[in-house]
Amino acid sequence: MSKNIFFFVILTIAPSLLRAFSPESPTDRRVLVLLDDFAIKSSHSLYFNSLKSRGFNLDFKLASDPQISLQRYGNYLYDALVLLCPSIDRFGGSVDQAAILDFVDSGHDLIIAADVNSSELIREVATECGVEFDEDAASMVIDHSSYAVSATEGDHTLIASNDLIKSEVILGSNKIEAPVLFKGIGHSLNPANNMVLKVLSASPAAYSAYPKAKLSSPPSLMGSAISLVSVVQARNNARILIAGSLSMFSNRFFRSGVQQAGTATKHEKAGNEQLLTELSRWVFHERGHLKAVNVRHHKVGETDEPAIYRIKDDLEYSVEIYEWSGTSWKPYVSNDVQLQFYMMSPYVLKTLSTDKKGLYSTSFKVPDAYGVFQFKIEYENLGYTTLSLSKQIPVRPYRHNEYERFIPAAYPYYGATFSMMAGLFIFTAVHLYNK
């Protein structure tokens, strides 16, 4: 009976494990979507359909469902988590703040959509990820200069922003021409966290406040310091998207036309769909994911990797770097990949040259210092996963029989020695045999 249960568990879990995220196929396939209400599944269907069309397996559950779990028998059931439940006070099942943070710490990806009156739970998760929402739960981002023009002028909480991060790897190569519609709560970035980036910023005239109340004191969040959408890439290359608006994911905002105040151009379609689709490609590692393979080093003129180098040896180093395109690995081309030959501090720092087919290489002379060195690459580029490569190799001095026996620079000293010996011989002969 126990064997039957074991095989049943294996058959249940194995198919999902085969579709799991892996460095060799870095695309999140199993995505858990937690909702406040199942109505969001239809009101935001365009966003979900764009994910499904790219091969993602979406599992929709209510955030309060008592059966939800992120892992079973020590294995994670999902590769990514999407939280479209800003008002949830407590998750169901075994999911809580600690479980979500452990999920990210294990290298999995996360999307958070907050909104007005977001719960303390969602705020705390976002704070742990490096962003802080406005303390006033009812506050909204207001902009009297970059609002979206509408038939009925309101409180200018519907913003049309086009202040986007300049990064093709995050936003794609096609420029987002239309402004992005946003209606929600703003956040600021933790200045101590250098891994969080603003993707969509408010204009210098924006501020965060309760729209139906008069301001009695300056707002805590103002101007371009307000971030509307931010991303985080953790040290373990897990990726996080944090947005202050649930509405910006909706079908209504995806299909809506937009005209920014102060401009005569009216776009038939807002930039929301393009922005969030491209961001999902980045968050789910369909773009900007690097891998390094075939790390090699050897003496010039040889092919085998030695166990030890000697000082002043000439050596060659090479590595192949590829980028995941969403379907296959493509050669990564850049001119800023550097190699350190390191012992306590870099003795050699070389920029690797590339053949534009993925191969990076360089050559240099081993420094005149012996000890345990490292070939070290620490590559960080905006939007790309971090490459951290290191390999130890000892370096020895010359052996006693490897030094040159006669050094040309010492010839005068050799001459002086032999001339002294000859002079002493002549002096002795003369002294002994001369009467």
mmCIF file of N, CA and C in Angstrom, residues 83-141:
data_model
loop_
_atom_site.group_PDB
_atom_site.id
_atom_site.type_symbol
_atom_site.label_atom_id
_atom_site.label_comp_id
_atom_site.label_asym_id
_atom_site.label_seq_id
_atom_site.Cartn_x
_atom_site.Cartn_y
_atom_site.Cartn_z
ATOM 1 N N LEU A 83 0.701 38.556 -7.057
ATOM 2 C CA LEU A 83 -0.224 38.989 -6.011
ATOM 3 C C LEU A 83 -1.078 40.139 -6.531
ATOM 4 N N LEU A 84 -2.283 39.829 -6.971
ATOM 5 C CA LEU A 84 -3.256 40.846 -7.380
ATOM 6 C C LEU A 84 -4.361 40.879 -6.324
ATOM 7 N N CYS A 85 -3.936 41.054 -5.093
ATOM 8 C CA CYS A 85 -4.861 41.010 -3.962
ATOM 9 C C CYS A 85 -4.464 42.090 -2.948
ATOM 10 N N PRO A 86 -4.559 43.361 -3.325
ATOM 11 C CA PRO A 86 -4.040 44.435 -2.457
ATOM 12 C C PRO A 86 -4.746 44.552 -1.114
ATOM 13 N N SER A 87 -5.980 44.096 -1.008
ATOM 14 C CA SER A 87 -6.730 44.308 0.234
ATOM 15 C C SER A 87 -6.637 43.129 1.204
ATOM 16 N N ILE A 88 -5.906 42.086 0.851
ATOM 17 C CA ILE A 88 -5.869 40.902 1.706
ATOM 18 C C ILE A 88 -5.136 41.206 3.015
ATOM 19 N N ASP A 89 -5.749 40.835 4.111
ATOM 20 C CA ASP A 89 -5.132 41.030 5.429
ATOM 21 C C ASP A 89 -4.354 39.812 5.890
ATOM 22 N N ARG A 90 -4.757 38.640 5.401
ATOM 23 C CA ARG A 90 -4.102 37.414 5.800
ATOM 24 C C ARG A 90 -4.305 36.375 4.715
ATOM 25 N N PHE A 91 -3.200 35.780 4.255
ATOM 26 C CA PHE A 91 -3.293 34.746 3.239
ATOM 27 C C PHE A 91 -3.821 33.458 3.850
ATOM 28 N N GLY A 92 -4.421 32.639 2.999
ATOM 29 C CA GLY A 92 -4.889 31.348 3.452
ATOM 30 C C GLY A 92 -3.793 30.295 3.380
ATOM 31 N N GLY A 93 -4.105 29.119 3.883
ATOM 32 C CA GLY A 93 -3.159 28.018 3.816
ATOM 33 C C GLY A 93 -1.875 28.297 4.569
ATOM 34 N N SER A 94 -0.758 27.859 3.995
ATOM 35 C CA SER A 94 0.552 28.025 4.638
ATOM 36 C C SER A 94 1.306 29.250 4.128
ATOM 37 N N VAL A 95 0.623 30.108 3.374
ATOM 38 C CA VAL A 95 1.281 31.291 2.810
ATOM 39 C C VAL A 95 1.189 32.450 3.791
ATOM 40 N N ASP A 96 2.321 33.077 4.054
ATOM 41 C CA ASP A 96 2.373 34.296 4.856
ATOM 42 C C ASP A 96 3.547 35.121 4.372
ATOM 43 N N GLN A 97 3.827 36.198 5.068
ATOM 44 C CA GLN A 97 4.913 37.079 4.641
ATOM 45 C C GLN A 97 6.243 36.332 4.594
ATOM 46 N N ALA A 98 6.533 35.546 5.627
ATOM 47 C CA ALA A 98 7.801 34.812 5.665
ATOM 48 C C ALA A 98 7.896 33.810 4.520
ATOM 49 N N ALA A 99 6.783 33.143 4.197
ATOM 50 C CA ALA A 99 6.791 32.162 3.109
ATOM 51 C C ALA A 99 7.053 32.833 1.767
ATOM 52 N N ILE A 100 6.494 34.035 1.566
ATOM 53 C CA ILE A 100 6.719 34.760 0.307
ATOM 54 C C ILE A 100 8.171 35.204 0.197
ATOM 55 N N LEU A 101 8.736 35.691 1.284
ATOM 56 C CA LEU A 101 10.134 36.133 1.255
ATOM 57 C C LEU A 101 11.074 34.943 1.065
ATOM 58 N N ASP A 102 10.755 33.806 1.663
ATOM 59 C CA ASP A 102 11.555 32.601 1.437
ATOM 60 C C ASP A 102 11.452 32.146 -0.016
ATOM 61 N N PHE A 103 10.273 32.321 -0.596
ATOM 62 C CA PHE A 103 10.051 31.990 -2.004
ATOM 63 C C PHE A 103 10.999 32.795 -2.896
ATOM 64 N N VAL A 104 11.126 34.095 -2.603
ATOM 65 C CA VAL A 104 12.037 34.958 -3.371
ATOM 66 C C VAL A 104 13.489 34.607 -3.062
ATOM 67 N N ASP A 105 13.789 34.352 -1.796
ATOM 68 C CA ASP A 105 15.159 33.999 -1.415
ATOM 69 C C ASP A 105 15.612 32.703 -2.063
ATOM 70 N N SER A 106 14.664 31.876 -2.481
ATOM 71 C CA SER A 106 14.997 30.627 -3.164
ATOM 72 C C SER A 106 15.176 30.821 -4.658
ATOM 73 N N GLY A 107 15.126 32.076 -5.129
ATOM 74 C CA GLY A 107 15.382 32.370 -6.535
ATOM 75 C C GLY A 107 14.154 32.472 -7.398
ATOM 76 N N HIS A 108 12.944 32.525 -6.790
ATOM 77 C CA HIS A 108 11.711 32.612 -7.569
ATOM 78 C C HIS A 108 11.278 34.074 -7.717
ATOM 79 N N ASP A 109 10.391 34.313 -8.663
ATOM 80 C CA ASP A 109 10.015 35.676 -9.044
ATOM 81 C C ASP A 109 8.653 36.065 -8.488
ATOM 82 N N LEU A 110 8.445 37.387 -8.409
ATOM 83 C CA LEU A 110 7.264 37.895 -7.708
ATOM 84 C C LEU A 110 6.747 39.155 -8.395
ATOM 85 N N ILE A 111 5.424 39.251 -8.536
ATOM 86 C CA ILE A 111 4.759 40.466 -9.017
ATOM 87 C C ILE A 111 3.749 40.889 -7.958
ATOM 88 N N ILE A 112 3.815 42.164 -7.558
ATOM 89 C CA ILE A 112 2.904 42.699 -6.547
ATOM 90 C C ILE A 112 2.167 43.891 -7.149
ATOM 91 N N ALA A 113 0.846 43.871 -7.076
ATOM 92 C CA ALA A 113 0.032 45.017 -7.482
ATOM 93 C C ALA A 113 -0.674 45.538 -6.240
ATOM 94 N N ALA A 114 -0.244 46.692 -5.774
ATOM 95 C CA ALA A 114 -0.903 47.334 -4.634
ATOM 96 C C ALA A 114 -1.969 48.287 -5.165
ATOM 97 N N ASP A 115 -2.668 48.955 -4.266
ATOM 98 C CA ASP A 115 -3.689 49.912 -4.678
ATOM 99 C C ASP A 115 -4.079 50.747 -3.464
ATOM 100 N N VAL A 116 -5.015 51.659 -3.681
ATOM 101 C CA VAL A 116 -5.501 52.477 -2.573
ATOM 102 C C VAL A 116 -6.070 51.561 -1.495
ATOM 103 N N ASN A 117 -5.811 51.913 -0.242
ATOM 104 C CA ASN A 117 -6.255 51.113 0.899
ATOM 105 C C ASN A 117 -5.649 49.709 0.900
ATOM 106 N N SER A 118 -4.417 49.611 0.417
ATOM 107 C CA SER A 118 -3.726 48.325 0.466
ATOM 108 C C SER A 118 -3.522 47.900 1.916
ATOM 109 N N SER A 119 -3.562 46.608 2.136
ATOM 110 C CA SER A 119 -3.440 46.091 3.499
ATOM 111 C C SER A 119 -2.017 46.248 4.020
ATOM 112 N N GLU A 120 -1.903 46.141 5.326
ATOM 113 C CA GLU A 120 -0.595 46.240 5.962
ATOM 114 C C GLU A 120 0.304 45.083 5.538
ATOM 115 N N LEU A 121 -0.295 43.937 5.254
ATOM 116 C CA LEU A 121 0.469 42.765 4.834
ATOM 117 C C LEU A 121 1.179 43.022 3.509
ATOM 118 N N ILE A 122 0.451 43.540 2.529
ATOM 119 C CA ILE A 122 1.043 43.835 1.223
ATOM 120 C C ILE A 122 2.115 44.903 1.360
ATOM 121 N N ARG A 123 1.866 45.908 2.199
ATOM 122 C CA ARG A 123 2.856 46.975 2.415
ATOM 123 C C ARG A 123 4.145 46.410 3.027
ATOM 124 N N GLU A 124 4.008 45.487 3.967
ATOM 125 C CA GLU A 124 5.186 44.926 4.622
ATOM 126 C C GLU A 124 6.009 44.071 3.653
ATOM 127 N N VAL A 125 5.323 43.312 2.806
ATOM 128 C CA VAL A 125 6.044 42.524 1.804
ATOM 129 C C VAL A 125 6.815 43.445 0.862
ATOM 130 N N ALA A 126 6.169 44.535 0.433
ATOM 131 C CA ALA A 126 6.834 45.496 -0.456
ATOM 132 C C ALA A 126 8.013 46.163 0.240
ATOM 133 N N THR A 127 7.850 46.488 1.524
ATOM 134 C CA THR A 127 8.948 47.112 2.272
ATOM 135 C C THR A 127 10.158 46.190 2.326
ATOM 136 N N GLU A 128 9.922 44.909 2.527
ATOM 137 C CA GLU A 128 11.026 43.951 2.567
ATOM 138 C C GLU A 128 11.715 43.850 1.211
ATOM 139 N N CYS A 129 11.014 44.217 0.154
ATOM 140 C CA CYS A 129 11.586 44.170 -1.194
ATOM 141 C C CYS A 129 12.270 45.476 -1.588
ATOM 142 N N GLY A 130 12.225 46.488 -0.712
ATOM 143 C CA GLY A 130 12.978 47.711 -0.971
ATOM 144 C C GLY A 130 12.163 48.924 -1.346
ATOM 145 N N VAL A 131 10.827 48.871 -1.248
ATOM 146 C CA VAL A 131 10.002 50.038 -1.554
ATOM 147 C C VAL A 131 9.064 50.306 -0.383
ATOM 148 N N GLU A 132 8.703 51.565 -0.215
ATOM 149 C CA GLU A 132 7.804 51.950 0.875
ATOM 150 C C GLU A 132 6.647 52.763 0.314
ATOM 151 N N PHE A 133 5.439 52.268 0.496
ATOM 152 C CA PHE A 133 4.250 52.982 0.048
ATOM 153 C C PHE A 133 3.926 54.116 1.019
ATOM 154 N N ASP A 134 3.160 55.084 0.527
ATOM 155 C CA ASP A 134 2.750 56.211 1.360
ATOM 156 C C ASP A 134 2.071 55.687 2.625
ATOM 157 N N GLU A 135 2.438 56.281 3.765
ATOM 158 C CA GLU A 135 1.891 55.821 5.045
ATOM 159 C C GLU A 135 0.377 55.994 5.134
ATOM 160 N N ASP A 136 -0.145 57.023 4.478
ATOM 161 C CA ASP A 136 -1.590 57.251 4.473
ATOM 162 C C ASP A 136 -2.248 56.246 3.542
ATOM 163 N N ALA A 137 -3.037 55.344 4.097
ATOM 164 C CA ALA A 137 -3.626 54.264 3.310
ATOM 165 C C ALA A 137 -4.590 54.763 2.242
ATOM 166 N N ALA A 138 -5.185 55.941 2.445
ATOM 167 C CA ALA A 138 -6.172 56.462 1.497
ATOM 168 C C ALA A 138 -5.571 57.438 0.497
ATOM 169 N N SER A 139 -4.274 57.673 0.572
ATOM 170 C CA SER A 139 -3.637 58.643 -0.329
ATOM 171 C C SER A 139 -3.549 58.091 -1.742
ATOM 172 N N MET A 140 -3.478 58.985 -2.710
ATOM 173 C CA MET A 140 -3.315 58.629 -4.110
ATOM 174 C C MET A 140 -2.329 59.593 -4.742
ATOM 175 N N VAL A 141 -1.767 59.193 -5.856
ATOM 176 C CA VAL A 141 -0.872 60.079 -6.593
ATOM 177 C C VAL A 141 -1.724 61.054 -7.390
#
